[in-house]
Amino acid sequence: MPVFDETSSAALRSRTTSKPLDPSLTRLTPTPPPNTSGPLADGARHEVVIVGTGPAGMMLNLLLNRAGVRPLAIEQQTANLLHGHADGIQPRTLEVLQQLGLASEVLAQGNANHRIAFWNPKPGGGIERTAVTDDVTVPSRYKHKVLLAAGRVCGILENEAIHYGGSVARGVEFVSFTLDKDASSDADFPVRVNLQDKTTGRQFSVQAKHLVGADGAHSKVREQMGGRMHGESTDYIWGVVDAVVSSDFPDFRKRCAIHSDAGSIMAIPRERISGDRWLVRLYTQLESAPGASQEGEAGIARARQLRNAVTLDRILSQVRLALAPYTIDVQHVDWWAAYQIGQRVSDTFALADRVFIMGDACHTHSPKAGQGMNVSMMDAHNLAWKLSHTLLGLAPSPSKLLSSYAAERRPIAQQLIAFDNAFASKFSQKMGGADGVTHDEFFKVFHTGGGFTSGCGIQYPPLPGLVAPAPATVTADPALLDAGRIAPGRRLLSVPTHRFCDDAPVHLHDALPNTGAYTILLLLPHSLARPVADAAVALAGRYPDGVVQPLLVHPAKSNDDVEWSAFPAQMQRRWWRGVVRADQEAYATLGVEMEKGAVVLVRPDGVVGGVWACDESGVVEVGKWVDRVVVRRGEEEEKARL
């Protein structure tokens, strides 16, 4: 056996007990002083206080910690969210989780759902399968949904936040807040947040720069802001149950939209809970009398009366009636509830760029379209980088950046409500008959809403410094946009590529980790346009480290056809993961001609900010755009001097 001496670094030893972390963003503002008496001490100061740690709150907690901002996340419950609530994770959310390095864990724990079956009344009685189609109908890296309980998703997000120094203070209840709009008492921390320890009853307050309410449909933060929910509830009452079942119904491991003469069912295959026991979620219609419920206290009392009349036996009895002649044996019930279909949106999402709400606090809807957890997490995804860049001093105009949260996310909430209203009403109607819905009508609502429900078809409107107007070269055809064409305001589709340095097959998003940075994406033409690449790399160096990064895509037939000398030296030395090769199909999918190329600015949330010609003037335009949203290095040095 050879004898040798060895030496290991402290960094190597630390990596045996922790995972590698992405770097935080550059901070240009002073680091907040530590709360020496603890984060929950009376008068403690926090840059952000997050109320509620469901999917939206946990996502925001993680993203802020990754960026280098340490929020105080509070939760009035003393235990983790365990069951019930949202359970569907859409393709766009999976894309974001992949860029955070978390998709593999979600996929391992959850159940992927690829197909949806439609069942309708059969002539002579019973039900029959009338169609089976893909559950995801738009291009995405993930051509399926994943079903996993919100509690388990929150656990994954929380564990990752802990790796970045985050935590959750449980058993702490939000009581109220006051905002000193004149900042006369505390200019840097103008939001006074009043809290209570639910175990001891101790009341105390902390100071914050920003307060974010992710505290659900009955949000106290929204109420304190003066926000009101607008919309309507119907008299459609549905029961929902998560159960392990045995049945001769053939499609329980597909998502199923079932209409029968006895009522409607949505069946969703869920994750494994132990051994060979797999959950199925069953939504079943209990009340069929349509009509808007009364508003105010009378409406609340009526809704409560209808829901209180629901029992587990009644839900299961209705499931059996609707499934006949198929039978079902319920072996285990994890959770059940009754709910009333309603769609509501808050009239305000923010107050003075200091207080924000997200998730169910600002939009509520029926659960059957699988949107609740996804739209809520995407609210956080939109708000997180805007808060981070503001608090770290990277944004030259913080007010314009923060005000864009409501400008971008409230229209999405309104679209969500409009889709949910159409989908839920069609689902609740009987199939056939003079007043019923036809299979073709129901299928059309499902299919045309695919871009929205997947999250991949979301499009933000033009906003200065956020989304540039689309040039004439970018299609306005909704079908082509849903197919993946690059367009301002849309998320960048991830296409298959090969990394230049080692020829490894990677997806485009793998070269775009979610670090809170802007990306200058060059889709190079056959000529490789070296002057354009040099200009783009130089532009990235104009800003603080890690805030703007270049990504070069080249169309050579093989990586063997080019050498590193064809690209700027900085790409080899620093951004070697950011040079990839894409084929003609990838360029065509993105809507870019290989002979012309394109320059694309991608925002920190993966949304395309703008598209320009692949020439030096295009890079100049990108520079003008970025100058509106990121301070330059010269400004960084000046701030440090001051």
PDB file of C-alpha atoms in Angstrom, residues 42-152:
ATOM      1  CA  ASP A  42     -39.326  43.971  20.369  1.00  0.00           C
ATOM      2  CA  GLY A  43     -38.020  46.575  17.914  1.00  0.00           C
ATOM      3  CA  ALA A  44     -35.977  44.108  15.858  1.00  0.00           C
ATOM      4  CA  ARG A  45     -35.338  45.321  12.303  1.00  0.00           C
ATOM      5  CA  HIS A  46     -35.889  43.301   9.142  1.00  0.00           C
ATOM      6  CA  GLU A  47     -35.648  44.232   5.498  1.00  0.00           C
ATOM      7  CA  VAL A  48     -38.700  42.090   4.695  1.00  0.00           C
ATOM      8  CA  VAL A  49     -41.348  40.478   6.897  1.00  0.00           C
ATOM      9  CA  ILE A  50     -43.302  37.657   5.221  1.00  0.00           C
ATOM     10  CA  VAL A  51     -46.642  36.729   6.799  1.00  0.00           C
ATOM     11  CA  GLY A  52     -47.621  33.148   5.938  1.00  0.00           C
ATOM     12  CA  THR A  53     -45.504  30.243   4.740  1.00  0.00           C
ATOM     13  CA  GLY A  54     -47.685  28.420   2.251  1.00  0.00           C
ATOM     14  CA  PRO A  55     -46.248  27.917  -1.242  1.00  0.00           C
ATOM     15  CA  ALA A  56     -46.156  31.657  -2.022  1.00  0.00           C
ATOM     16  CA  GLY A  57     -44.533  32.651   1.265  1.00  0.00           C
ATOM     17  CA  MET A  58     -42.030  29.797   1.161  1.00  0.00           C
ATOM     18  CA  MET A  59     -41.050  30.591  -2.436  1.00  0.00           C
ATOM     19  CA  LEU A  60     -40.458  34.240  -1.552  1.00  0.00           C
ATOM     20  CA  ASN A  61     -38.505  33.228   1.562  1.00  0.00           C
ATOM     21  CA  LEU A  62     -36.233  31.000  -0.525  1.00  0.00           C
ATOM     22  CA  LEU A  63     -35.656  33.466  -3.367  1.00  0.00           C
ATOM     23  CA  LEU A  64     -34.834  36.361  -1.042  1.00  0.00           C
ATOM     24  CA  ASN A  65     -32.373  34.250   0.924  1.00  0.00           C
ATOM     25  CA  ARG A  66     -30.721  33.073  -2.301  1.00  0.00           C
ATOM     26  CA  ALA A  67     -30.272  36.700  -3.345  1.00  0.00           C
ATOM     27  CA  GLY A  68     -28.660  37.646  -0.029  1.00  0.00           C
ATOM     28  CA  VAL A  69     -31.678  39.242   1.682  1.00  0.00           C
ATOM     29  CA  ARG A  70     -32.611  37.755   5.072  1.00  0.00           C
ATOM     30  CA  PRO A  71     -36.377  38.098   5.621  1.00  0.00           C
ATOM     31  CA  LEU A  72     -38.344  37.317   8.753  1.00  0.00           C
ATOM     32  CA  ALA A  73     -40.870  34.667   7.690  1.00  0.00           C
ATOM     33  CA  ILE A  74     -43.621  34.080  10.254  1.00  0.00           C
ATOM     34  CA  GLU A  75     -46.352  31.441  10.410  1.00  0.00           C
ATOM     35  CA  GLN A  76     -49.164  31.372  12.966  1.00  0.00           C
ATOM     36  CA  GLN A  77     -49.420  27.573  12.794  1.00  0.00           C
ATOM     37  CA  THR A  78     -46.950  25.769  15.023  1.00  0.00           C
ATOM     38  CA  ALA A  79     -46.543  22.796  12.661  1.00  0.00           C
ATOM     39  CA  ASN A  80     -45.812  22.371   8.968  1.00  0.00           C
ATOM     40  CA  LEU A  81     -48.652  22.290   6.438  1.00  0.00           C
ATOM     41  CA  LEU A  82     -49.322  18.579   6.126  1.00  0.00           C
ATOM     42  CA  HIS A  83     -52.266  17.811   3.909  1.00  0.00           C
ATOM     43  CA  GLY A  84     -55.064  19.045   1.708  1.00  0.00           C
ATOM     44  CA  HIS A  85     -55.001  22.338  -0.136  1.00  0.00           C
ATOM     45  CA  ALA A  86     -53.271  22.648  -3.509  1.00  0.00           C
ATOM     46  CA  ASP A  87     -51.575  19.658  -5.093  1.00  0.00           C
ATOM     47  CA  GLY A  88     -50.892  20.322  -8.803  1.00  0.00           C
ATOM     48  CA  ILE A  89     -47.556  21.625 -10.088  1.00  0.00           C
ATOM     49  CA  GLN A  90     -47.729  22.940 -13.635  1.00  0.00           C
ATOM     50  CA  PRO A  91     -44.955  22.805 -16.284  1.00  0.00           C
ATOM     51  CA  ARG A  92     -43.872  26.453 -15.876  1.00  0.00           C
ATOM     52  CA  THR A  93     -43.556  26.009 -12.121  1.00  0.00           C
ATOM     53  CA  LEU A  94     -41.471  22.873 -12.737  1.00  0.00           C
ATOM     54  CA  GLU A  95     -39.212  24.898 -15.042  1.00  0.00           C
ATOM     55  CA  VAL A  96     -38.631  27.436 -12.286  1.00  0.00           C
ATOM     56  CA  LEU A  97     -37.998  24.702  -9.721  1.00  0.00           C
ATOM     57  CA  GLN A  98     -35.471  23.125 -12.107  1.00  0.00           C
ATOM     58  CA  GLN A  99     -33.582  26.418 -12.332  1.00  0.00           C
ATOM     59  CA  LEU A 100     -33.516  26.409  -8.521  1.00  0.00           C
ATOM     60  CA  GLY A 101     -32.160  22.846  -8.496  1.00  0.00           C
ATOM     61  CA  LEU A 102     -35.335  21.441  -6.910  1.00  0.00           C
ATOM     62  CA  ALA A 103     -37.284  19.802  -9.736  1.00  0.00           C
ATOM     63  CA  SER A 104     -35.665  16.398  -9.259  1.00  0.00           C
ATOM     64  CA  GLU A 105     -36.816  16.272  -5.639  1.00  0.00           C
ATOM     65  CA  VAL A 106     -40.363  17.253  -6.594  1.00  0.00           C
ATOM     66  CA  LEU A 107     -40.418  14.661  -9.369  1.00  0.00           C
ATOM     67  CA  ALA A 108     -39.090  11.971  -7.015  1.00  0.00           C
ATOM     68  CA  GLN A 109     -41.749  12.635  -4.388  1.00  0.00           C
ATOM     69  CA  GLY A 110     -44.690  13.414  -6.660  1.00  0.00           C
ATOM     70  CA  ASN A 111     -46.730  11.677  -9.316  1.00  0.00           C
ATOM     71  CA  ALA A 112     -46.299  12.807 -12.935  1.00  0.00           C
ATOM     72  CA  ASN A 113     -49.562  13.118 -14.832  1.00  0.00           C
ATOM     73  CA  HIS A 114     -49.306  12.943 -18.633  1.00  0.00           C
ATOM     74  CA  ARG A 115     -52.842  12.238 -19.849  1.00  0.00           C
ATOM     75  CA  ILE A 116     -56.401  13.304 -19.147  1.00  0.00           C
ATOM     76  CA  ALA A 117     -59.472  11.168 -19.915  1.00  0.00           C
ATOM     77  CA  PHE A 118     -62.941  12.543 -20.531  1.00  0.00           C
ATOM     78  CA  TRP A 119     -65.938  10.453 -19.459  1.00  0.00           C
ATOM     79  CA  ASN A 120     -69.532  11.338 -20.325  1.00  0.00           C
ATOM     80  CA  PRO A 121     -73.026   9.857 -19.908  1.00  0.00           C
ATOM     81  CA  LYS A 122     -73.562   6.667 -21.867  1.00  0.00           C
ATOM     82  CA  PRO A 123     -76.810   6.140 -23.770  1.00  0.00           C
ATOM     83  CA  GLY A 124     -78.887   3.769 -21.704  1.00  0.00           C
ATOM     84  CA  GLY A 125     -77.147   4.653 -18.421  1.00  0.00           C
ATOM     85  CA  GLY A 126     -73.700   4.735 -16.879  1.00  0.00           C
ATOM     86  CA  ILE A 127     -70.626   6.496 -18.255  1.00  0.00           C
ATOM     87  CA  GLU A 128     -68.188   5.933 -21.103  1.00  0.00           C
ATOM     88  CA  ARG A 129     -64.781   7.274 -22.082  1.00  0.00           C
ATOM     89  CA  THR A 130     -65.178   9.728 -24.974  1.00  0.00           C
ATOM     90  CA  ALA A 131     -61.639  11.102 -25.316  1.00  0.00           C
ATOM     91  CA  VAL A 132     -58.094  10.832 -23.990  1.00  0.00           C
ATOM     92  CA  THR A 133     -55.539  13.559 -24.666  1.00  0.00           C
ATOM     93  CA  ASP A 134     -52.286  15.013 -23.367  1.00  0.00           C
ATOM     94  CA  ASP A 135     -52.781  16.898 -20.117  1.00  0.00           C
ATOM     95  CA  VAL A 136     -50.216  19.498 -21.234  1.00  0.00           C
ATOM     96  CA  THR A 137     -50.910  20.863 -24.701  1.00  0.00           C
ATOM     97  CA  VAL A 138     -48.127  23.463 -25.130  1.00  0.00           C
ATOM     98  CA  PRO A 139     -44.347  23.018 -25.564  1.00  0.00           C
ATOM     99  CA  SER A 140     -42.398  22.784 -22.330  1.00  0.00           C
ATOM    100  CA  ARG A 141     -39.385  20.992 -20.985  1.00  0.00           C
ATOM    101  CA  TYR A 142     -41.886  19.171 -18.788  1.00  0.00           C
ATOM    102  CA  LYS A 143     -44.709  17.716 -20.849  1.00  0.00           C
ATOM    103  CA  HIS A 144     -46.696  16.766 -17.791  1.00  0.00           C
ATOM    104  CA  LYS A 145     -47.931  18.024 -14.447  1.00  0.00           C
ATOM    105  CA  VAL A 146     -46.802  16.708 -11.077  1.00  0.00           C
ATOM    106  CA  LEU A 147     -49.215  15.983  -8.247  1.00  0.00           C
ATOM    107  CA  LEU A 148     -47.710  16.537  -4.827  1.00  0.00           C
ATOM    108  CA  ALA A 149     -49.268  17.904  -1.650  1.00  0.00           C
ATOM    109  CA  ALA A 150     -48.569  21.563  -0.967  1.00  0.00           C
ATOM    110  CA  GLY A 151     -47.159  20.647   2.443  1.00  0.00           C
ATOM    111  CA  ARG A 152     -44.445  18.535   0.850  1.00  0.00           C
TER     112      ARG A 152
END
